[in-house]
XYZ file of C-alpha atoms in Angstrom:
664
model
C 3.441 47.423 -10.444
C 4.749 44.395 -12.337
C 4.842 40.943 -10.805
C 8.652 41.080 -10.901
C 8.993 44.445 -9.156
C 8.753 44.335 -5.331
C 6.307 46.879 -3.954
C 7.562 50.141 -2.496
C 8.371 49.925 1.216
C 5.397 52.150 2.039
C 3.058 50.654 -0.566
C 0.535 49.279 1.930
C 0.541 52.219 4.360
C -2.657 53.681 2.953
C -4.329 50.278 2.926
C -3.619 49.175 6.502
C -6.571 49.070 8.921
C -6.666 51.347 11.933
C -6.041 50.033 15.428
C -9.447 48.785 16.626
C -11.230 49.684 19.833
C -12.430 46.357 21.274
C -15.986 45.938 22.601
C -16.097 47.126 26.185
C -17.444 43.899 27.675
C -14.821 41.770 25.917
C -12.015 43.830 27.443
C -13.503 43.686 30.934
C -14.061 39.932 30.647
C -10.451 39.417 29.546
C -9.247 41.656 32.359
C -11.200 39.715 34.993
C -9.823 36.452 33.670
C -6.280 37.819 33.786
C -6.360 38.910 37.426
C -7.334 35.538 38.911
C -3.715 34.353 39.407
C -2.698 37.887 40.440
C -5.201 37.868 43.304
C -4.094 34.382 44.290
C -5.795 33.091 47.417
C -7.279 36.482 48.312
C -10.894 35.640 47.515
C -12.162 38.864 49.096
C -9.935 41.018 46.869
C -10.998 39.068 43.800
C -14.670 39.487 44.689
C -14.160 43.212 45.236
C -12.483 43.541 41.829
C -15.410 41.772 40.193
C -17.818 44.129 41.956
C -15.927 47.208 40.795
C -15.614 45.895 37.244
C -19.340 45.097 37.064
C -20.296 48.604 38.204
C -17.776 50.102 35.790
C -19.179 48.101 32.897
C -22.651 49.423 33.666
C -21.586 53.068 33.349
C -18.505 53.092 31.084
C -20.225 53.024 27.704
C -20.042 56.837 27.673
C -16.235 56.524 27.883
C -16.251 53.973 25.071
C -18.248 56.328 22.864
C -15.951 59.244 23.658
C -12.995 57.081 22.680
C -14.643 56.058 19.411
C -15.393 59.703 18.618
C -11.819 60.722 19.487
C -10.468 57.999 17.191
C -12.374 59.458 14.233
C -10.600 62.783 14.762
C -7.079 61.311 14.861
C -5.029 60.926 11.666
C -3.686 57.447 12.382
C -4.797 55.947 15.684
C -6.625 56.795 18.881
C -3.604 55.517 20.819
C -0.644 57.077 19.013
C -0.520 60.589 20.482
C -1.413 59.573 24.032
C 1.000 56.661 24.067
C 3.931 58.755 22.887
C 3.210 61.396 25.503
C 2.408 59.278 28.550
C 4.481 56.152 27.999
C 7.609 58.071 27.027
C 7.840 61.840 26.691
C 6.274 62.847 30.010
C 8.225 60.244 31.995
C 10.858 62.179 33.904
C 13.336 59.504 35.019
C 16.689 59.375 33.246
C 16.914 57.601 29.895
C 20.047 55.652 30.780
C 19.006 52.122 31.864
C 15.407 53.186 32.566
C 14.273 53.756 28.996
C 17.003 53.390 26.371
C 17.754 49.835 25.287
C 21.264 48.563 24.536
C 22.452 46.030 21.973
C 25.849 44.346 21.662
C 26.786 43.246 18.146
C 28.992 40.312 17.161
C 32.705 40.962 16.994
C 35.177 40.648 14.152
C 37.529 37.676 14.637
C 40.128 39.426 12.450
C 40.455 42.529 14.628
C 44.015 43.788 14.925
C 46.098 46.202 16.982
C 44.149 45.507 20.143
C 44.810 46.927 23.583
C 45.481 44.407 26.346
C 44.482 44.474 29.981
C 47.381 45.169 32.368
C 46.017 42.423 34.616
C 44.146 40.018 32.366
C 41.425 37.857 33.874
C 42.158 34.143 33.784
C 39.492 31.434 33.388
C 40.183 30.406 36.979
C 39.179 33.872 38.223
C 35.656 34.055 39.697
C 35.003 37.252 37.688
C 36.075 35.745 34.369
C 32.507 35.166 33.139
C 31.461 38.686 34.077
C 34.557 40.218 32.517
C 36.172 43.549 33.275
C 36.330 46.945 31.596
C 39.597 48.849 31.210
C 40.327 52.360 29.973
C 43.227 52.579 27.524
C 43.030 56.380 27.172
C 43.626 55.911 23.441
C 41.861 55.198 20.165
C 42.563 52.274 17.864
C 42.999 52.044 14.114
C 40.716 49.029 13.858
C 38.146 50.796 16.040
C 37.938 53.737 13.667
C 37.937 51.657 10.503
C 35.150 49.413 11.812
C 33.136 52.457 12.873
C 33.348 53.749 9.308
C 32.146 50.418 7.916
C 29.091 50.634 10.160
C 28.465 54.245 9.172
C 28.526 53.305 5.508
C 26.306 50.262 5.815
C 23.853 52.249 7.954
C 23.677 54.860 5.223
C 23.019 52.021 2.769
C 20.096 50.926 4.934
C 18.743 54.455 5.047
C 18.856 54.545 1.246
C 16.753 51.368 1.155
C 14.120 53.165 3.226
C 14.305 56.463 1.336
C 14.098 54.775 -2.065
C 11.382 52.335 -1.028
C 13.553 49.265 -1.617
C 13.410 47.870 1.919
C 11.225 44.741 1.746
C 7.910 45.047 3.542
C 7.750 43.168 6.848
C 5.001 40.569 6.854
C 3.356 37.980 9.061
C 0.702 35.408 8.311
C -1.825 38.184 8.960
C -0.394 40.208 6.066
C 1.840 43.266 5.568
C 2.980 45.278 8.564
C 3.216 49.020 9.110
C 6.652 50.284 8.044
C 6.336 53.782 9.484
C 8.744 53.192 12.372
C 11.636 52.695 9.950
C 11.218 56.339 8.991
C 11.662 57.313 12.637
C 15.232 56.037 13.055
C 17.246 58.707 11.264
C 17.409 62.405 12.090
C 15.191 61.858 15.132
C 16.073 63.457 18.473
C 14.270 63.807 21.774
C 14.410 67.369 23.130
C 13.992 67.984 26.876
C 11.129 70.168 28.042
C 9.838 70.697 31.560
C 7.090 68.185 32.276
C 6.983 66.646 28.817
C 9.665 66.322 26.150
C 9.169 66.715 22.411
C 10.582 64.910 19.386
C 12.280 66.633 16.513
C 12.395 65.146 13.059
C 11.828 67.300 10.006
C 12.922 67.415 6.389
C 16.250 69.005 7.323
C 17.115 66.347 9.888
C 15.781 63.339 7.948
C 17.777 64.397 4.862
C 20.862 65.473 6.782
C 24.344 64.908 5.400
C 26.034 64.648 8.786
C 26.591 62.297 11.680
C 27.711 63.442 15.113
C 30.877 61.882 16.571
C 31.244 61.793 20.353
C 34.604 61.172 22.014
C 35.431 61.947 25.660
C 32.162 63.907 25.825
C 33.312 66.218 23.008
C 31.107 66.578 19.946
C 32.102 66.745 16.289
C 30.085 66.944 13.089
C 31.212 64.874 10.112
C 29.856 65.270 6.597
C 29.173 61.852 5.107
C 28.034 63.349 1.784
C 30.353 65.608 -0.218
C 29.480 68.922 -1.831
C 28.466 67.207 -5.065
C 25.938 65.030 -3.244
C 28.007 61.853 -3.361
C 28.766 59.499 -0.495
C 32.297 59.957 0.818
C 34.478 56.836 0.454
C 35.675 54.873 3.482
C 39.163 56.367 3.408
C 37.859 59.925 3.636
C 35.655 59.149 6.609
C 38.482 57.264 8.292
C 40.681 60.338 7.852
C 37.999 62.492 9.506
C 37.718 60.166 12.505
C 41.500 59.850 12.876
C 41.724 63.646 12.836
C 39.035 63.857 15.516
C 40.859 61.316 17.686
C 44.108 63.293 17.347
C 42.293 66.530 18.188
C 40.766 64.961 21.290
C 44.095 63.660 22.581
C 45.738 67.044 22.033
C 42.939 68.899 23.818
C 42.942 66.379 26.657
C 46.682 66.933 27.121
C 46.275 70.715 27.104
C 43.145 70.764 29.278
C 41.003 72.219 26.512
C 37.922 70.010 26.828
C 34.419 71.435 27.034
C 32.108 70.489 29.932
C 30.496 67.044 29.697
C 27.040 68.241 28.682
C 26.443 64.763 27.259
C 25.872 63.287 30.717
C 22.835 65.511 31.175
C 21.064 63.575 28.410
C 21.346 60.422 30.534
C 19.865 61.781 33.746
C 16.597 63.167 35.069
C 14.665 64.891 32.324
C 13.692 68.013 34.253
C 17.305 68.604 35.252
C 18.312 68.318 31.600
C 15.429 70.596 30.642
C 16.620 73.285 33.039
C 20.158 73.065 31.671
C 18.923 72.969 28.075
C 16.983 76.213 28.512
C 20.139 77.954 29.651
C 22.340 76.432 26.972
C 20.072 77.387 24.101
C 20.126 81.054 25.154
C 23.818 81.239 24.191
C 24.238 81.356 20.379
C 27.219 78.984 20.144
C 25.649 76.414 22.448
C 22.306 76.703 20.661
C 24.075 76.048 17.352
C 25.693 72.931 18.837
C 22.353 71.606 20.077
C 20.856 72.239 16.654
C 23.747 70.486 14.892
C 23.280 67.394 17.065
C 19.571 67.355 16.279
C 20.224 67.766 12.558
C 22.588 64.772 12.426
C 21.333 61.433 11.111
C 22.674 59.453 14.065
C 25.417 59.501 16.690
C 28.671 57.549 16.827
C 30.496 57.258 20.160
C 34.187 56.366 20.198
C 35.164 54.980 23.610
C 38.673 54.486 24.947
C 37.511 51.562 27.097
C 37.661 47.872 26.184
C 36.565 44.539 27.611
C 38.665 41.771 29.124
C 38.682 38.936 28.259
C 38.356 39.822 24.607
C 34.852 39.017 23.391
C 33.338 39.174 26.886
C 29.669 39.774 26.144
C 28.875 40.602 29.752
C 31.551 43.282 30.048
C 30.719 44.668 26.620
C 26.995 45.038 27.283
C 27.693 46.800 30.581
C 29.887 49.325 28.768
C 27.052 49.935 26.301
C 24.348 50.201 28.957
C 25.857 53.050 30.910
C 29.517 53.393 29.865
C 31.955 51.123 31.590
C 34.000 53.522 33.710
C 32.095 56.843 33.641
C 28.354 56.154 33.898
C 26.271 58.250 31.520
C 29.230 59.809 29.736
C 30.153 59.898 26.043
C 26.627 59.303 24.760
C 23.813 61.524 23.521
C 20.911 59.514 24.917
C 18.374 61.735 23.161
C 19.363 60.498 19.687
C 17.075 57.765 18.415
C 20.075 55.932 16.935
C 23.543 55.793 18.491
C 26.397 53.450 17.611
C 29.213 52.798 20.079
C 32.694 51.431 19.339
C 35.165 50.598 22.073
C 38.955 50.866 21.795
C 39.196 47.402 20.255
C 36.350 47.854 17.793
C 33.591 46.011 19.680
C 30.372 47.468 18.315
C 27.084 48.245 19.986
C 24.007 50.419 19.833
C 21.685 52.299 22.153
C 18.257 53.484 21.119
C 15.949 56.176 22.427
C 12.695 54.311 22.780
C 9.963 56.866 22.212
C 9.789 57.111 18.379
C 10.144 53.412 17.582
C 10.169 50.069 19.332
C 13.430 48.147 19.652
C 12.339 45.499 17.147
C 12.746 47.946 14.252
C 16.367 49.013 14.928
C 17.159 45.368 15.685
C 16.011 44.433 12.191
C 18.304 47.141 10.857
C 21.235 46.076 13.042
C 20.985 42.430 12.008
C 21.011 43.563 8.371
C 23.943 45.965 8.541
C 26.091 43.884 10.925
C 25.761 40.972 8.527
C 26.880 43.261 5.708
C 29.845 44.549 7.732
C 30.872 40.977 8.570
C 31.282 40.264 4.846
C 33.886 43.015 4.517
C 37.501 42.520 5.477
C 39.273 45.131 7.540
C 42.972 44.436 7.245
C 46.191 46.278 7.995
C 47.428 45.186 4.581
C 44.463 46.675 2.676
C 43.983 50.422 2.601
C 40.512 51.871 2.205
C 39.584 53.764 -0.922
C 39.920 57.503 -0.533
C 39.829 60.714 -2.527
C 43.307 61.756 -3.749
C 44.769 64.554 -1.627
C 41.686 64.564 0.616
C 41.756 67.287 3.244
C 40.009 66.715 6.549
C 37.642 69.294 7.986
C 37.358 68.807 11.737
C 34.133 70.504 12.844
C 34.094 70.699 16.582
C 30.719 71.417 18.165
C 31.480 73.567 21.180
C 29.787 74.216 24.491
C 31.309 77.520 25.575
C 30.686 79.982 28.384
C 28.647 77.346 30.165
C 26.841 78.804 33.163
C 28.073 77.713 36.598
C 24.581 76.455 37.412
C 24.775 74.096 34.408
C 28.146 72.811 35.608
C 26.481 72.029 38.936
C 23.662 70.215 37.145
C 26.260 68.111 35.320
C 27.765 67.189 38.679
C 24.320 66.210 39.988
C 23.710 64.068 36.902
C 27.046 62.297 37.386
C 26.063 61.363 40.922
C 22.630 60.150 39.774
C 24.140 58.023 37.006
C 26.842 56.573 39.234
C 24.152 55.368 41.619
C 21.928 54.074 38.807
C 24.826 52.127 37.308
C 25.825 50.776 40.706
C 22.268 49.661 41.455
C 21.834 47.879 38.109
C 23.124 44.424 37.281
C 22.703 43.009 33.785
C 23.850 39.721 32.327
C 23.869 37.714 29.159
C 22.454 34.253 29.817
C 23.393 32.096 26.841
C 21.701 28.708 26.930
C 23.438 26.417 24.431
C 21.671 23.083 25.082
C 18.800 23.603 22.642
C 16.725 26.167 20.800
C 13.600 26.467 18.694
C 14.306 23.315 16.664
C 14.091 21.115 19.739
C 11.174 23.047 21.257
C 9.035 22.611 18.151
C 9.941 18.987 17.541
C 10.209 17.572 21.053
C 8.210 19.917 23.293
C 5.683 20.458 20.477
C 4.705 23.928 21.677
C 5.388 27.481 20.544
C 9.012 28.475 21.299
C 7.863 31.864 22.586
C 5.308 30.298 24.927
C 7.949 27.833 26.096
C 10.398 30.657 26.908
C 7.703 32.625 28.714
C 6.743 29.695 30.900
C 10.398 28.915 31.666
C 10.896 32.512 32.824
C 7.775 32.434 34.990
C 8.777 29.108 36.524
C 12.208 30.536 37.282
C 10.700 33.531 39.052
C 8.354 31.261 41.006
C 11.234 29.079 42.190
C 13.445 32.049 43.081
C 10.833 34.144 44.903
C 8.116 31.663 45.862
C 5.337 33.684 44.278
C 3.837 34.408 40.882
C 5.033 37.473 38.988
C 2.791 39.810 37.069
C 4.192 39.510 33.560
C 4.427 41.929 30.667
C 5.278 40.533 27.255
C 5.453 42.761 24.204
C 3.043 42.019 21.388
C 3.412 43.964 18.155
C 0.329 45.627 16.679
C 2.080 46.624 13.438
C -0.607 44.943 11.338
C -2.421 48.236 11.981
C -1.531 51.725 10.767
C 1.151 53.213 13.046
C 0.695 50.261 15.400
C 3.167 49.943 18.254
C 2.665 47.401 21.042
C 0.130 45.746 23.306
C 0.632 43.874 26.565
C 0.412 40.111 26.697
C -0.589 39.318 30.291
C 1.387 36.097 30.285
C 0.546 35.127 33.873
C -2.607 33.080 33.281
C -4.479 30.584 35.421
C -3.053 27.889 33.152
C 0.480 29.211 33.705
C -0.089 29.255 37.464
C -1.306 25.653 37.323
C 1.786 24.728 35.313
C 4.095 26.230 37.945
C 2.305 24.527 40.820
C 2.461 21.217 38.985
C 6.182 21.612 38.283
C 7.017 21.925 41.987
C 4.570 19.266 43.159
C 6.568 16.125 44.045
C 3.483 13.998 43.415
C 3.218 15.124 39.780
C 4.559 12.828 37.092
C 6.507 13.940 34.032
C 3.362 13.471 31.972
C 1.355 15.636 34.413
C 3.959 18.371 34.069
C 4.107 18.102 30.291
C 0.326 18.274 29.952
C 0.267 21.351 32.205
C 2.972 22.872 29.988
C 0.987 22.295 26.794
C -2.215 23.720 28.298
C -0.396 26.850 29.474
C 1.431 27.230 26.141
C -1.825 26.946 24.213
C -3.433 29.619 26.365
C -0.424 31.849 25.889
C -0.650 31.597 22.115
C -4.310 32.608 22.243
C -3.420 35.680 24.332
C -0.581 36.603 21.991
C -2.864 36.417 18.948
C -5.520 38.503 20.700
C -3.035 41.154 21.763
C -1.392 41.392 18.348
C -4.796 41.815 16.721
C -5.695 44.751 18.976
C -7.815 42.753 21.426
C -5.632 43.025 24.472
C -6.536 44.510 27.827
C -4.098 47.220 28.825
C -4.166 49.674 25.904
C -7.972 49.739 25.900
C -8.128 50.364 29.655
C -5.493 53.074 29.152
C -7.740 54.691 26.539
C -10.835 54.462 28.724
C -8.966 56.100 31.594
C -7.964 59.013 29.359
C -11.473 59.247 27.940
C -12.580 59.835 31.539
C -9.790 62.264 32.440
C -9.330 64.214 29.213
C -12.235 63.925 26.787
C -15.249 66.171 26.963
C -18.766 64.785 27.106
C -20.214 64.135 23.671
C -23.157 66.180 22.368
C -26.315 64.655 23.782
C -24.452 62.713 26.470
C -26.349 62.738 29.757
C -24.640 64.391 32.734
C -22.493 62.020 34.763
C -23.954 61.366 38.198
C -21.834 61.189 41.333
C -22.528 57.445 41.561
C -21.351 56.910 37.985
C -18.225 58.943 38.612
C -17.502 56.938 41.757
C -17.950 53.630 39.908
C -15.415 54.759 37.287
C -12.942 56.055 39.859
C -13.282 52.888 41.935
C -12.432 50.742 38.915
C -9.289 52.684 38.026
C -8.127 52.842 41.676
C -8.587 49.117 42.348
C -5.452 47.729 44.071
C -5.716 44.542 42.021
C -5.601 46.558 38.782
C -2.470 48.300 40.074
C -0.932 44.995 41.140
C -1.656 43.402 37.767
C 0.230 46.209 36.003
C 3.201 46.177 38.383
C 5.155 43.928 36.088
C 7.832 42.067 38.026
C 8.732 40.242 34.839
C 8.979 42.661 31.921
C 9.790 40.596 28.853
C 10.192 40.918 25.133
C 11.183 38.375 22.510
C 12.987 39.124 19.257
C 13.366 37.261 15.998
C 16.250 34.755 15.638
C 19.268 37.062 15.348
C 22.787 35.689 14.993
C 24.450 39.102 14.720
C 22.961 40.485 17.940
C 25.142 39.244 20.784
C 23.096 40.797 23.572
C 19.885 42.793 23.809
C 18.960 44.475 27.064
C 16.643 46.949 28.736
C 16.097 48.069 32.312
C 13.180 46.852 34.394
C 10.909 49.640 35.611
C 9.657 47.974 38.804
C 12.434 48.169 41.434
C 11.373 45.416 43.840
C 12.011 41.740 42.999
C 11.784 42.491 39.282
C 13.628 41.626 36.072
C 13.730 42.984 32.558
C 14.354 40.122 30.128
C 14.856 40.298 26.394
C 15.333 36.971 24.658
C 16.299 35.655 21.253
C 15.355 32.069 20.425
C 17.665 30.718 17.752
C 17.488 27.257 16.189
C 19.955 25.676 18.625
C 20.319 28.146 21.495
C 18.487 30.807 23.470
C 20.006 34.166 24.437
C 18.538 36.004 27.421
C 19.525 39.578 28.238
C 18.547 40.127 31.867
C 18.581 43.265 34.029
C 17.606 43.808 37.652
C 18.664 45.829 40.653
C 21.436 44.667 42.941
C 20.833 43.026 46.291
C 22.858 45.870 47.795
C 20.189 48.268 46.514
C 17.699 46.406 48.709
C 15.407 45.362 45.884
C 15.181 41.645 46.619
C 16.214 40.931 43.026
C 18.933 38.341 42.440
C 20.051 38.231 38.804
C 22.786 35.669 39.456
C 20.409 33.267 41.196
C 17.847 33.897 38.463
C 20.386 32.776 35.864
C 21.258 29.602 37.749
C 17.609 28.628 38.278
C 16.656 29.496 34.696
C 19.292 27.094 33.376
C 18.005 24.397 35.742
C 14.406 24.977 34.641
C 15.301 24.754 30.954
C 17.109 21.456 31.515
C 14.255 20.142 33.658
C 11.728 20.995 30.962
C 13.862 19.232 28.384
C 13.863 16.029 30.425
C 10.105 16.219 31.033
C 9.284 16.761 27.355
C 11.567 13.957 26.202
C 10.183 11.519 28.753
C 6.598 12.385 27.897
C 7.159 12.079 24.151
C 9.352 8.948 24.343
C 12.436 10.662 22.961
C 15.654 8.894 23.984
C 17.952 11.030 26.107
C 20.723 12.428 23.957
C 18.854 11.880 20.670
C 20.503 14.695 18.695
C 18.177 14.147 15.746
C 15.505 15.913 17.751
C 17.576 19.035 18.425
């Protein structure tokens, strides 16, 4: 490899270290430190947790050794197989909101031929900021042309991966594992009773098709011609226009197949039962196979947002479809693009094969590329002379009455899930990472974490157990580790912030102490020295792994000590994450990033992007009507207040004049 030639995308894969198994005592010590603010004033509970942990530590070395032995027998990591199964594939709740993440991409200011709302929201309307979603019952020219641009640029990105030209992701620690990029295309989750499976093989990864979904009808489109060449934009546009015309005609004649798509959004065992029946019928089995063999899915919606550019309305339509929850998506596809009637673009991702960070890197890349291209009524796209379209409808025929009933059940489930979920874009424009680094003089990520915790504390009057995603991609096939962001230092910071006797300097010093501690935790977690994945592995070593040769029989007292540790209420409380958070890289082309919180009571899922001069928070929680105690609207208001309060405190403490824009 010459000094001028960048290394192949997968060059370092064989050189990356394996995910480590931390020393047992280090993990237990970190765990005990982490639960102090969780226990709060309950000294008896804290003492009991220490007792259980001490007894566990005395007997758990056998589990540690089993885990080490198991790791030697695994091709990539002791965690990989278990994590995929238990964190994702065996979870039976519906993918819509609960598991799949949703991403709204920036719009095109030159969009044309747009549908208008019959009753447009005015800025004076109380719902203007939330926006509204309308159904036009039609497809737009700009919508289809923009969809084709995204298809083409996505195929370009896939070529970068396939040809090894995608630059290797790196941090200060060195190169990162690039395996997850190979998991985006041709990857589909398949429902199975109890535990799903993933399908990606040579046929699917090298597929020449994408699946188009419109009004719950499925179509296969060849993106590569018979000679192995990429079809030009004009040819793909012709295919999508032909599909749109076919849909409208079939809608008018009542010739639409059942909405099997909605089953992919709902409870996994329901979908598994329906899937078993569908795959027994040859035509339906062929359709399921064609979907799985496609590179990715593209949904064409007839809905649109008002006012135009409403991020809140747009992200709701991506999350669970704006007017028919769970419809017109194939939630099992790892990669799905969505285009509304007016060309607003978005993406939903099935979470199990790769973490959201990886598709987000791709989306920032391709959306930037699309933004460079002009889509104009005056400029026709290049096409093959005399091109003939080949509409390939993927049918669901002779669908059993019991499957129709399951579709109806799924529609009811998804309507309730959508009604119970409230998600918002919180766009804070007053400052971003530039100001945080220069004026607050702390890590921007730590600053955002502490602002979120302070917000929760002010809204609910208590500390939240916090999950923050840390990436372990410095290791082979690394995924994530938990940063337990609620620390004793963070708790002290929150108490100080609400103490009327505390000065600005007191509050700032508490902030810097908590931010420093947070950075230490983040480094530990990213380097494989977190708490939660190791405890997860020890639990499975107890439940699943056989005793090693020469291992002494486990006594009843030893077994009880292990069971007592894993059943400790404080351990359960510390992993009931009322704030589930994840930060992304600065991303201009991602308008909104969101995911659903798993804990139903007084809980929030927050994804955030810290840009140089603003911070974007994508927040989801359950409605007050659902009885969860969550209040997303109040959370937004208090978060904005906390961010402004922290700005004033940092500027006062560091003698920065108010309004000094040179520090932004």
